[in-house]
Structure formats: C-alpha cells, structure tokens
Amino acid sequence: MICRRQVADLIPKQADFEENALKLTVIGNGNSYFIQAFREDTGFQGEIYTDPTRQSYKLLGFKKDVTSSLNMKTLKTGLKGLIEGHSQKSIQGDPWQQGGVIVITPEQSVPFFYVNQEAGDYAPPNTILMENKGRHRK
Amino acid sequence: MKPTLQQIERLGQLDIQDEKGTVFKLKTLWKEQTAVLIFVRHFG
C-alpha cells in the first residue's frame, strides 16, 4: 500500500516534471509481468521498468533489512495508506528492500539523491521538483 | 552519500526490463534527457 501511495502521489505532478524537462520513471524489482497490473492499479501512465536482480538497488546503497520494513512507524504509515484507499495486493518483489530516488543528467551528474530510510519514507514529489526546477534543458 | 561518476557509469551498464520483458541498459533512461528514477520497494 505504501508503494502504491508513493506512485499515486506522483500522478498529479507528472505534467510539472515534463514541463521541467524531467523524465519521470518508476523502477521496481519484481518480475516484469507484474508491471502491467501495477500500472493499472496505480493509474501511473509514465515509464515503469523492473530490475529483478536488484543490482541497481545494491549499487545505489538502498537499504534492505527487516527493521526498516517492519516497525511501529511503518505500520502506522501502512494503515494510513489503507485508509486512503491504497490497499496492497500480493507483494511482487523483495519485501525487505527499500527504495530511493536518483536524478541523473545526460552528463551523468546527480543533482538529487535520496535513500528511503524505512517503508513509508520517500522523497515527496514537490521536493524533487523544487530541487530540479528550471535546471534542465529540453 | 551521492554516487560517484564511476558508480553512475556502472549503474548505466546494468539491465532493466519493461513490461514485455524486453531488456534495456539503465543508461538509456538518461541518455537524452534528465531522468528522475523512482526506485520503489516492490510492485505491491
């Protein structure tokens, strides 16, 4: 439910990302045939890919442990997501894996990088936009 | 800590798949335009 809420939060901001020459892309780590269902469930129309090996997650240092996935705060966040209608179906991917955000330019510089600290923690779309607004060419 | 240029170059050589299972190099995502890559925990 937390992942669904995270992606649902992106949808109203998609046009803002495009206006600022930022290509918004979601990457998960489940099997590729779960992408279509995830797209239909979230309504996200942007690009979605998967890295089933999670090598990219490892290289970027994204967390992977039980305590960052299951604690009182993550349970509260999960409950909030459930109340807001972002119910979770079966998990397609590694349940202990955390994610993050990286912005990479064609010159391979990294103007923004965020490592999620626990389930339910993620960089708000407005923060990503503010940090990158007007900085990239179309 | 932000990844180094060497780490970004290694990242770009890794494979990703689209919903049809077609394999791409990650680098294709930021080759022509700045990319915002949102890594989610899972497709759940």
XYZ file of N, CA, C and O in Angstrom:
728
model
N 0.828 -1.206 0.000
C 0.000 0.000 0.000
C 0.858 1.250 0.000
O 0.487 2.270 -0.540
N 2.075 1.149 0.632
C 2.962 2.310 0.688
C 3.504 2.628 -0.701
O 3.559 3.781 -1.107
N 3.891 1.573 -1.452
C 4.403 1.796 -2.811
C 3.327 2.398 -3.693
O 3.604 3.274 -4.503
N 2.109 1.903 -3.532
C 1.006 2.433 -4.345
C 0.764 3.902 -4.028
O 0.516 4.705 -4.926
N 0.833 4.244 -2.745
C 0.619 5.642 -2.372
C 1.739 6.520 -2.924
O 1.505 7.626 -3.385
N 2.964 6.009 -2.871
C 4.106 6.770 -3.391
C 3.904 7.078 -4.870
O 4.105 8.199 -5.314
N 3.496 6.065 -5.638
C 3.295 6.262 -7.078
C 2.049 7.115 -7.339
O 2.060 7.968 -8.229
N 1.005 6.929 -6.524
C -0.205 7.748 -6.673
C 0.115 9.226 -6.445
O -0.443 10.104 -7.109
N 1.046 9.511 -5.536
C 1.457 10.900 -5.264
C 2.136 11.542 -6.473
O 2.145 12.763 -6.619
N 2.740 10.709 -7.332
C 3.455 11.235 -8.500
C 2.497 11.697 -9.598
O 2.810 12.617 -10.358
N 1.347 11.035 -9.689
C 0.445 11.249 -10.831
C 0.053 12.712 -11.029
O 0.185 13.237 -12.137
N -0.387 13.432 -9.966
C -0.774 14.836 -10.200
C 0.394 15.740 -10.572
O 0.184 16.867 -11.031
N 1.619 15.251 -10.387
C 2.809 16.078 -10.647
C 3.492 15.741 -11.970
O 4.509 16.352 -12.321
N 2.973 14.741 -12.687
C 3.635 14.293 -13.915
C 3.851 15.435 -14.910
O 4.930 15.562 -15.488
N 2.841 16.273 -15.090
C 2.958 17.387 -16.042
C 4.039 18.369 -15.594
O 4.783 18.905 -16.425
N 4.136 18.604 -14.291
C 5.168 19.516 -13.772
C 6.567 18.978 -14.061
O 7.477 19.737 -14.395
N 6.726 17.665 -13.904
C 8.027 17.061 -14.218
C 8.341 17.259 -15.699
O 9.451 17.645 -16.059
N 7.358 16.994 -16.560
C 7.570 17.143 -18.008
C 7.917 18.583 -18.380
O 8.807 18.819 -19.192
N 7.223 19.540 -17.766
C 7.479 20.962 -18.059
C 8.900 21.370 -17.684
O 9.450 22.309 -18.242
N 9.473 20.658 -16.742
C 10.834 20.964 -16.304
C 11.870 20.023 -16.912
O 12.984 19.891 -16.385
N 11.476 19.398 -18.041
C 12.381 18.530 -18.808
C 12.920 17.366 -17.973
O 14.074 16.969 -18.122
N 12.080 16.866 -17.086
C 12.476 15.738 -16.239
C 11.663 14.503 -16.626
O 10.427 14.537 -16.592
N 12.356 13.460 -17.024
C 11.668 12.224 -17.413
C 11.439 11.370 -16.166
O 12.383 10.854 -15.572
N 10.177 11.260 -15.799
C 9.808 10.538 -14.584
C 9.680 9.049 -14.890
O 8.926 8.650 -15.770
N 10.428 8.235 -14.156
C 10.442 6.797 -14.410
C 10.384 6.035 -13.082
O 11.102 6.378 -12.143
N 9.525 5.022 -13.042
C 9.418 4.178 -11.846
C 10.143 2.858 -12.111
O 9.991 2.260 -13.182
N 10.941 2.433 -11.141
C 11.649 1.154 -11.261
C 11.333 0.295 -10.037
O 11.486 0.741 -8.894
N 10.873 -0.922 -10.300
C 10.607 -1.870 -9.215
C 11.565 -3.036 -9.311
O 12.550 -2.992 -10.055
N 11.286 -4.084 -8.547
C 12.210 -5.225 -8.578
C 11.506 -6.574 -8.676
O 12.114 -7.610 -8.419
N 10.224 -6.561 -9.039
C 9.513 -7.825 -9.226
C 9.672 -8.328 -10.652
O 10.400 -7.739 -11.456
N 8.980 -9.404 -10.974
C 9.019 -9.930 -12.331
C 8.361 -8.934 -13.291
O 7.403 -8.255 -12.920
N 8.840 -8.889 -14.527
C 8.342 -7.890 -15.486
C 6.842 -8.025 -15.762
O 6.191 -7.040 -16.074
N 6.289 -9.237 -15.637
C 4.870 -9.356 -15.960
C 3.953 -8.801 -14.877
O 2.742 -8.793 -15.041
N 4.513 -8.293 -13.787
C 3.686 -7.624 -12.780
C 3.568 -6.120 -13.042
O 2.803 -5.432 -12.377
N 4.337 -5.618 -14.022
C 4.330 -4.174 -14.275
C 2.955 -3.707 -14.735
O 2.435 -2.697 -14.267
N 2.351 -4.467 -15.659
C 1.062 -4.032 -16.211
C -0.010 -3.914 -15.125
O -0.760 -2.933 -15.079
N -0.066 -4.901 -14.233
C -1.055 -4.860 -13.149
C -0.785 -3.676 -12.219
O -1.721 -2.993 -11.772
N 0.507 -3.412 -11.950
C 0.878 -2.284 -11.087
C 0.456 -0.970 -11.742
O -0.064 -0.076 -11.095
N 0.649 -0.890 -13.067
C 0.250 0.313 -13.801
C -1.263 0.508 -13.729
O -1.756 1.601 -13.469
N -1.998 -0.575 -13.936
C -3.463 -0.477 -13.909
C -3.955 -0.110 -12.509
O -4.879 0.682 -12.348
N -3.339 -0.697 -11.483
C -3.777 -0.436 -10.105
C -3.474 0.991 -9.657
O -4.239 1.579 -8.906
N -2.321 1.527 -10.109
C -1.927 2.860 -9.643
C -2.418 3.963 -10.571
O -2.570 5.100 -10.145
N -2.646 3.628 -11.856
C -3.046 4.642 -12.829
C -1.871 5.457 -13.344
O -2.064 6.428 -14.083
N -0.653 5.066 -12.993
C 0.533 5.803 -13.437
C 0.791 5.502 -14.911
O 0.938 4.343 -15.303
N 0.848 6.564 -15.734
C 0.992 6.378 -17.179
C 2.421 6.573 -17.686
O 2.678 6.465 -18.881
N 3.335 6.885 -16.783
C 4.730 7.075 -17.196
C 5.441 5.747 -17.389
O 4.834 4.674 -17.363
N 6.754 5.842 -17.592
C 7.533 4.626 -17.836
C 7.747 3.851 -16.536
O 8.035 4.432 -15.495
N 7.578 2.538 -16.628
C 7.818 1.644 -15.481
C 8.717 0.497 -15.955
O 8.446 -0.118 -16.989
N 9.778 0.240 -15.208
C 10.695 -0.856 -15.517
C 10.934 -1.664 -14.253
O 10.509 -1.282 -13.148
N 11.638 -2.761 -14.422
C 11.999 -3.554 -13.255
C 13.446 -4.031 -13.348
O 13.974 -4.234 -14.450
N 14.044 -4.175 -12.183
C 15.376 -4.762 -12.063
C 15.243 -5.956 -11.113
O 15.448 -5.828 -9.906
N 14.854 -7.110 -11.662
C 14.610 -8.273 -10.791
C 15.857 -8.732 -10.036
O 15.748 -9.386 -9.005
N 17.042 -8.382 -10.542
C 18.276 -8.797 -9.856
C 18.570 -7.892 -8.654
O 19.375 -8.243 -7.808
N 17.970 -6.703 -8.622
C 18.190 -5.671 -7.605
C 19.636 -5.201 -7.545
O 20.061 -4.602 -6.554
N 20.387 -5.437 -8.592
C 21.781 -4.958 -8.611
C 21.857 -3.436 -8.532
O 22.766 -2.891 -7.898
N 20.902 -2.762 -9.186
C 20.907 -1.290 -9.139
C 20.631 -0.797 -7.722
O 21.223 0.182 -7.265
N 19.740 -1.484 -7.005
C 19.435 -1.123 -5.616
C 20.692 -1.268 -4.748
O 20.995 -0.421 -3.906
N 21.416 -2.380 -4.976
C 22.635 -2.629 -4.197
C 23.679 -1.576 -4.505
O 24.317 -1.031 -3.594
N 23.860 -1.297 -5.807
C 24.895 -0.336 -6.205
C 24.614 1.049 -5.612
O 25.540 1.770 -5.222
N 23.351 1.422 -5.529
C 22.998 2.744 -5.003
C 22.922 2.768 -3.474
O 22.698 3.818 -2.876
N 23.094 1.609 -2.864
C 23.133 1.561 -1.398
C 21.774 1.657 -0.742
O 21.671 2.077 0.421
N 20.723 1.282 -1.461
C 19.394 1.302 -0.853
C 19.286 0.200 0.193
O 19.808 -0.897 0.017
N 18.596 0.514 1.268
C 18.561 -0.386 2.420
C 17.807 -1.676 2.120
O 16.877 -1.694 1.316
N 18.199 -2.710 2.828
C 17.484 -3.984 2.718
C 17.613 -4.710 4.052
O 18.637 -5.327 4.332
N 16.615 -4.548 4.898
C 16.605 -5.259 6.178
C 15.189 -5.304 6.738
O 14.294 -4.614 6.261
N 15.013 -6.109 7.742
C 13.677 -6.312 8.317
C 13.229 -5.089 9.106
O 12.084 -4.646 8.987
N 14.134 -4.492 9.902
C 13.717 -3.411 10.802
C 13.268 -2.153 10.062
O 12.427 -1.418 10.554
N 13.823 -1.911 8.858
C 13.383 -0.731 8.115
C 12.046 -0.985 7.421
O 11.405 -0.060 6.929
N 11.640 -2.247 7.377
C 10.369 -2.580 6.726
C 9.239 -2.759 7.731
O 8.085 -2.472 7.440
N 9.583 -3.254 8.913
C 8.555 -3.545 9.905
C 8.888 -2.888 11.231
O 9.776 -3.344 11.952
N 8.213 -1.804 11.547
C 8.300 -1.188 12.870
C 7.012 -0.404 13.094
O 6.144 -0.358 12.223
N 6.876 0.214 14.255
C 5.612 0.885 14.576
C 5.279 1.994 13.567
O 4.137 2.160 13.162
N 6.318 2.726 13.143
C 6.080 3.829 12.207
C 5.595 3.303 10.858
O 4.670 3.862 10.255
N 6.223 2.219 10.377
C 5.812 1.696 9.070
C 4.393 1.112 9.142
O 3.637 1.200 8.183
N 4.055 0.534 10.309
C 2.694 0.004 10.461
C 1.668 1.138 10.420
O 0.621 1.022 9.795
N 2.000 2.263 11.082
C 1.093 3.426 11.065
C 0.961 3.979 9.644
O -0.124 4.313 9.197
N 2.082 4.072 8.950
C 2.056 4.589 7.567
C 1.245 3.666 6.675
O 0.465 4.114 5.829
N 1.425 2.363 6.863
C 0.683 1.387 6.077
C -0.808 1.499 6.326
O -1.626 1.447 5.396
N -1.168 1.695 7.594
C -2.588 1.838 7.958
C -3.169 3.099 7.324
O -4.287 3.086 6.796
N -2.380 4.183 7.323
C -2.833 5.441 6.710
C -3.089 5.229 5.214
O -4.098 5.678 4.675
N -2.170 4.509 4.571
C -2.335 4.239 3.147
C -3.581 3.421 2.872
O -4.315 3.663 1.906
N -3.829 2.471 3.756
C -5.008 1.612 3.622
C -6.283 2.446 3.728
O -7.215 2.302 2.934
N -6.302 3.357 4.717
C -7.468 4.222 4.916
C -7.686 5.124 3.699
O -8.814 5.387 3.302
N -6.586 5.541 3.074
C -6.682 6.424 1.899
C -7.001 5.652 0.616
O -7.071 6.230 -0.455
N -7.149 4.343 0.743
C -7.576 3.555 -0.415
C -6.477 2.908 -1.215
O -6.719 2.373 -2.288
N -5.232 2.950 -0.706
C -4.123 2.345 -1.441
C -3.849 0.944 -0.888
O -2.801 0.672 -0.319
N -4.831 0.075 -1.025
C -4.684 -1.264 -0.456
C -3.613 -2.057 -1.192
O -3.452 -1.937 -2.403
N -2.880 -2.846 -0.428
C -1.802 -3.636 -1.014
C -2.313 -5.006 -1.420
O -3.038 -5.650 -0.678
N -1.916 -5.421 -2.623
C -2.223 -6.778 -3.038
C -0.997 -7.610 -2.696
O -0.219 -7.215 -1.832
N -0.774 -8.733 -3.355
C 0.407 -9.519 -3.010
C 1.667 -8.748 -3.398
O 1.680 -7.993 -4.366
N 2.722 -8.950 -2.616
C 3.973 -8.237 -2.872
C 4.721 -8.914 -4.003
O 4.979 -10.112 -3.955
N 5.071 -8.134 -5.052
C 5.836 -8.666 -6.173
C 7.210 -8.025 -6.129
O 7.422 -6.941 -6.652
N 8.122 -8.694 -5.496
C 9.458 -8.156 -5.297
C 9.957 -8.594 -3.932
O 9.407 -9.500 -3.323
N 11.006 -7.952 -3.454
C 11.583 -8.311 -2.171
C 10.944 -7.469 -1.063
O 11.087 -6.243 -1.068
N 10.230 -8.080 -0.119
C 9.526 -7.288 0.903
C 10.443 -6.509 1.832
O 10.008 -5.561 2.483
N 11.707 -6.889 1.929
C 12.627 -6.201 2.855
C 13.414 -5.099 2.166
O 14.204 -4.395 2.786
N 13.244 -4.988 0.844
C 14.003 -3.998 0.084
C 13.385 -2.614 0.226
O 12.170 -2.460 0.126
N 14.209 -1.610 0.476
C 13.764 -0.214 0.457
C 14.188 0.415 -0.874
O 15.019 -0.155 -1.584
N 13.636 1.561 -1.161
C 13.953 2.217 -2.425
C 14.615 3.561 -2.235
O 15.266 3.802 -1.208
N 14.426 4.422 -3.209
C 15.022 5.757 -3.153
C 14.803 6.471 -4.474
O 14.088 5.977 -5.348
N 15.408 7.627 -4.590
C 15.272 8.431 -5.813
C 16.646 8.917 -6.245
O 17.451 9.331 -5.406
N 16.893 8.863 -7.542
C 18.110 9.466 -8.083
C 17.745 10.225 -9.351
O 16.965 9.733 -10.174
N 18.278 11.434 -9.464
C 18.112 12.232 -10.682
C 19.466 12.241 -11.383
O 20.487 12.572 -10.763
N 19.476 11.827 -12.650
C 20.727 11.739 -13.409
C 20.586 12.522 -14.712
O 19.627 12.332 -15.462
N 21.543 13.386 -14.968
C 21.526 14.197 -16.201
C 22.229 13.423 -17.330
O 22.980 12.466 -17.055
N 22.039 13.862 -18.583
C 22.754 13.204 -19.691
C 24.279 13.280 -19.523
O 25.003 12.454 -20.056
N 24.743 14.284 -18.761
C 26.191 14.403 -18.496
C 26.609 13.516 -17.322
O 27.756 13.556 -16.877
N 25.664 12.786 -16.787
C 25.862 11.821 -15.690
C 26.181 12.487 -14.352
O 26.806 11.886 -13.481
N 25.731 13.726 -14.176
C 25.812 14.318 -12.850
C 24.538 13.938 -12.084
O 23.530 13.539 -12.690
N 24.604 14.059 -10.766
C 23.487 13.637 -9.916
C 23.043 14.827 -9.057
O 23.574 15.054 -7.964
N 22.082 15.619 -9.545
C 21.646 16.776 -8.764
C 20.762 16.434 -7.569
O 20.560 17.283 -6.694
N 20.236 15.226 -7.525
C 19.360 14.846 -6.399
C 19.487 13.353 -6.143
O 19.467 12.546 -7.071
N 19.607 13.016 -4.853
C 19.706 11.593 -4.463
C 19.077 11.430 -3.094
O 19.349 12.225 -2.178
N 18.218 10.447 -2.956
C 17.539 10.227 -1.673
C 17.420 8.721 -1.409
O 16.980 7.959 -2.268
N 17.838 8.320 -0.230
C 17.731 6.919 0.188
C 16.585 6.812 1.198
O 16.620 7.463 2.250
N 15.567 6.021 0.882
C 14.459 5.835 1.817
C 14.983 5.162 3.089
O 15.706 4.158 3.017
N 14.598 5.716 4.225
C 15.102 5.180 5.492
C 14.305 3.990 6.000
O 14.804 3.160 6.747
N 13.037 3.937 5.613
C 12.172 2.822 6.040
C 10.935 2.810 5.157
O 10.705 3.752 4.393
N 10.142 1.754 5.273
C 8.911 1.676 4.495
C 8.042 2.888 4.835
O 7.849 3.202 6.004
N 7.542 3.568 3.839
C 6.712 4.750 4.068
C 7.491 6.034 3.984
O 6.906 7.113 3.881
N 8.817 5.944 4.035
C 9.653 7.141 3.887
C 10.066 7.247 2.425
O 10.605 6.293 1.865
N 9.763 8.381 1.804
C 10.211 8.615 0.427
C 10.233 10.112 0.159
O 9.577 10.888 0.860
N 11.008 10.504 -0.830
C 11.124 11.929 -1.166
C 9.814 12.406 -1.784
O 9.374 11.842 -2.790
N 9.183 13.438 -1.208
C 7.931 13.938 -1.798
C 8.187 14.498 -3.197
O 9.226 15.126 -3.429
N 7.253 14.294 -4.133
C 7.434 14.796 -5.499
C 7.749 16.293 -5.541
O 8.569 16.735 -6.343
N 7.105 17.083 -4.661
C 7.366 18.537 -4.653
C 8.818 18.844 -4.308
O 9.393 19.786 -4.842
N 9.397 18.065 -3.407
C 10.800 18.278 -3.022
C 11.710 17.998 -4.213
O 12.633 18.765 -4.489
N 11.436 16.919 -4.929
C 12.253 16.568 -6.107
C 12.140 17.686 -7.148
O 13.124 18.124 -7.731
N 10.898 18.169 -7.348
C 10.672 19.234 -8.326
C 11.392 20.521 -7.925
O 12.066 21.149 -8.752
N 11.263 20.904 -6.665
C 11.890 22.150 -6.191
C 13.404 22.122 -6.378
O 14.012 23.117 -6.739
N 13.990 20.949 -6.127
C 15.446 20.809 -6.214
C 15.939 20.847 -7.666
O 17.133 21.032 -7.919
N 15.025 20.603 -8.618
C 15.448 20.471 -10.017
C 14.769 21.455 -10.967
O 15.027 21.419 -12.164
N 13.916 22.304 -10.428
C 13.118 23.201 -11.257
C 14.001 24.137 -12.086
O 14.884 24.789 -11.554
N 13.732 24.178 -13.403
C 14.421 25.115 -14.280
C 15.898 24.845 -14.492
O 16.615 25.670 -15.026
N 16.363 23.684 -14.077
C 17.803 23.396 -14.165
C 18.185 22.533 -15.358
O 19.350 22.326 -15.626
N 17.165 21.988 -16.029
C 17.487 21.006 -17.069
C 16.934 21.427 -18.423
O 15.853 21.994 -18.520
N 17.696 21.117 -19.454
C 17.311 21.525 -20.807
C 16.318 20.533 -21.402
O 16.322 19.365 -21.058
N 15.477 21.088 -22.325
C 14.520 20.217 -23.002
C 15.129 19.665 -24.283
O 16.046 20.213 -24.814
N 24.989 9.300 0.821
C 26.053 9.902 0.031
C 25.761 9.703 -1.469
O 25.400 8.614 -1.890
N 25.917 10.800 -2.229
C 25.639 10.697 -3.672
C 26.612 9.737 -4.342
O 27.804 9.717 -4.004
N 26.118 8.971 -5.304
C 27.014 8.065 -6.033
C 28.069 8.831 -6.824
O 27.827 9.961 -7.266
N 29.205 8.224 -6.983
C 30.287 8.829 -7.773
C 30.017 8.622 -9.264
O 29.154 7.814 -9.643
N 30.785 9.320 -10.093
C 30.655 9.157 -11.542
C 30.916 7.697 -11.941
O 30.213 7.144 -12.787
N 31.902 7.085 -11.289
C 32.201 5.678 -11.601
C 31.001 4.781 -11.275
O 30.687 3.857 -12.027
N 30.349 5.073 -10.160
C 29.166 4.272 -9.802
C 28.030 4.500 -10.799
O 27.314 3.563 -11.143
N 27.864 5.746 -11.262
C 26.811 6.032 -12.254
C 27.115 5.298 -13.559
O 26.213 4.755 -14.215
N 28.388 5.252 -13.922
C 28.756 4.536 -15.151
C 28.471 3.045 -15.004
O 27.976 2.404 -15.929
N 28.762 2.496 -13.840
C 28.445 1.070 -13.594
C 26.939 0.854 -13.591
O 26.425 -0.137 -14.109
N 26.220 1.795 -12.977
C 24.752 1.713 -12.931
C 24.184 1.665 -14.349
O 23.286 0.883 -14.651
N 24.727 2.507 -15.211
C 24.236 2.594 -16.582
C 24.396 1.311 -17.378
O 23.661 1.073 -18.340
N 25.318 0.479 -16.952
C 25.557 -0.776 -17.662
C 24.643 -1.919 -17.171
O 24.638 -2.997 -17.750
N 23.892 -1.666 -16.122
C 23.000 -2.712 -15.599
C 21.735 -2.828 -16.455
O 21.327 -1.872 -17.104
N 21.139 -4.007 -16.409
C 19.946 -4.273 -17.213
C 18.659 -4.005 -16.442
O 18.568 -4.292 -15.246
N 17.675 -3.483 -17.171
C 16.313 -3.388 -16.656
C 15.392 -3.997 -17.710
O 15.794 -4.172 -18.857
N 14.163 -4.291 -17.297
C 13.190 -4.878 -18.225
C 11.923 -4.037 -18.240
O 11.535 -3.491 -17.205
N 11.283 -3.963 -19.417
C 9.971 -3.328 -19.467
C 8.888 -4.386 -19.241
O 9.197 -5.547 -18.944
N 7.631 -3.990 -19.394
C 6.546 -4.922 -19.055
C 6.449 -6.111 -20.011
O 5.785 -7.095 -19.696
N 7.112 -6.013 -21.167
C 7.118 -7.150 -22.096
C 8.329 -8.042 -21.864
O 8.527 -9.029 -22.571
N 9.172 -7.654 -20.928
C 10.376 -8.437 -20.651
C 11.558 -8.051 -21.518
O 12.615 -8.671 -21.456
N 11.376 -6.999 -22.334
C 12.482 -6.521 -23.168
C 13.550 -5.889 -22.277
O 13.227 -5.130 -21.360
N 14.802 -6.254 -22.553
C 15.910 -5.802 -21.696
C 16.561 -4.547 -22.279
O 16.792 -4.457 -23.488
N 16.809 -3.570 -21.401
C 17.491 -2.331 -21.770
C 18.632 -2.091 -20.794
O 18.601 -2.572 -19.670
N 19.602 -1.290 -21.220
C 20.604 -0.792 -20.288
C 20.005 0.409 -19.556
O 19.334 1.250 -20.175
N 20.257 0.503 -18.278
C 19.722 1.621 -17.495
C 20.119 2.974 -18.096
O 19.370 3.933 -18.041
N 21.307 3.034 -18.679
C 21.810 4.304 -19.211
C 20.876 4.917 -20.258
O 20.846 6.138 -20.427
N 20.090 4.072 -20.948
C 19.183 4.603 -21.972
C 18.181 5.592 -21.367
O 17.652 6.443 -22.079
N 17.937 5.481 -20.061
C 16.940 6.350 -19.426
C 17.411 7.794 -19.312
O 16.600 8.711 -19.259
N 18.711 8.022 -19.195
C 19.190 9.413 -19.053
C 20.119 9.836 -20.197
O 20.781 10.853 -20.118
N 20.088 9.054 -21.273
C 20.984 9.346 -22.394
C 20.670 10.691 -23.048
O 21.569 11.449 -23.407
N 19.365 11.007 -23.201
C 18.989 12.226 -23.931
C 18.300 13.272 -23.065
O 18.126 14.401 -23.489
N 17.862 12.870 -21.881
C 17.101 13.802 -21.040
C 17.365 13.465 -19.577
O 17.631 12.308 -19.239
N 17.303 14.465 -18.730
C 17.490 14.212 -17.297
C 16.389 13.276 -16.802
O 15.203 13.506 -17.056
N 16.784 12.244 -16.111
C 15.829 11.229 -15.647
C 15.660 11.286 -14.135
O 16.635 11.450 -13.394
N 14.418 11.188 -13.708
C 14.098 11.055 -12.287
C 13.709 9.599 -12.086
O 12.655 9.157 -12.533
N 14.587 8.847 -11.459
C 14.339 7.416 -11.270
C 13.806 7.176 -9.861
O 14.503 7.408 -8.866
N 12.560 6.735 -9.802
C 11.925 6.446 -8.517
C 12.013 4.937 -8.290
O 11.305 4.158 -8.947
N 12.881 4.518 -7.416
C 13.006 3.088 -7.106
C 12.008 2.750 -5.992
O 12.147 3.242 -4.868
N 11.006 1.941 -6.333
C 10.004 1.574 -5.329
C 10.413 0.264 -4.653
O 11.250 -0.485 -5.163
N 9.818 0.004 -3.504
C 10.180 -1.189 -2.720
C 9.810 -2.463 -3.463
O 10.526 -3.439 -3.445
N 8.636 -2.437 -4.060
C 8.134 -3.627 -4.762
C 6.889 -3.237 -5.547
O 6.386 -2.113 -5.382
N 6.386 -4.153 -6.376
C 5.144 -3.879 -7.113
C 3.965 -4.401 -6.294
O 3.230 -5.276 -6.736
N 3.799 -3.940 -5.094
C 2.705 -4.471 -4.254
C 1.747 -3.390 -3.848
O 1.906 -2.242 -4.171
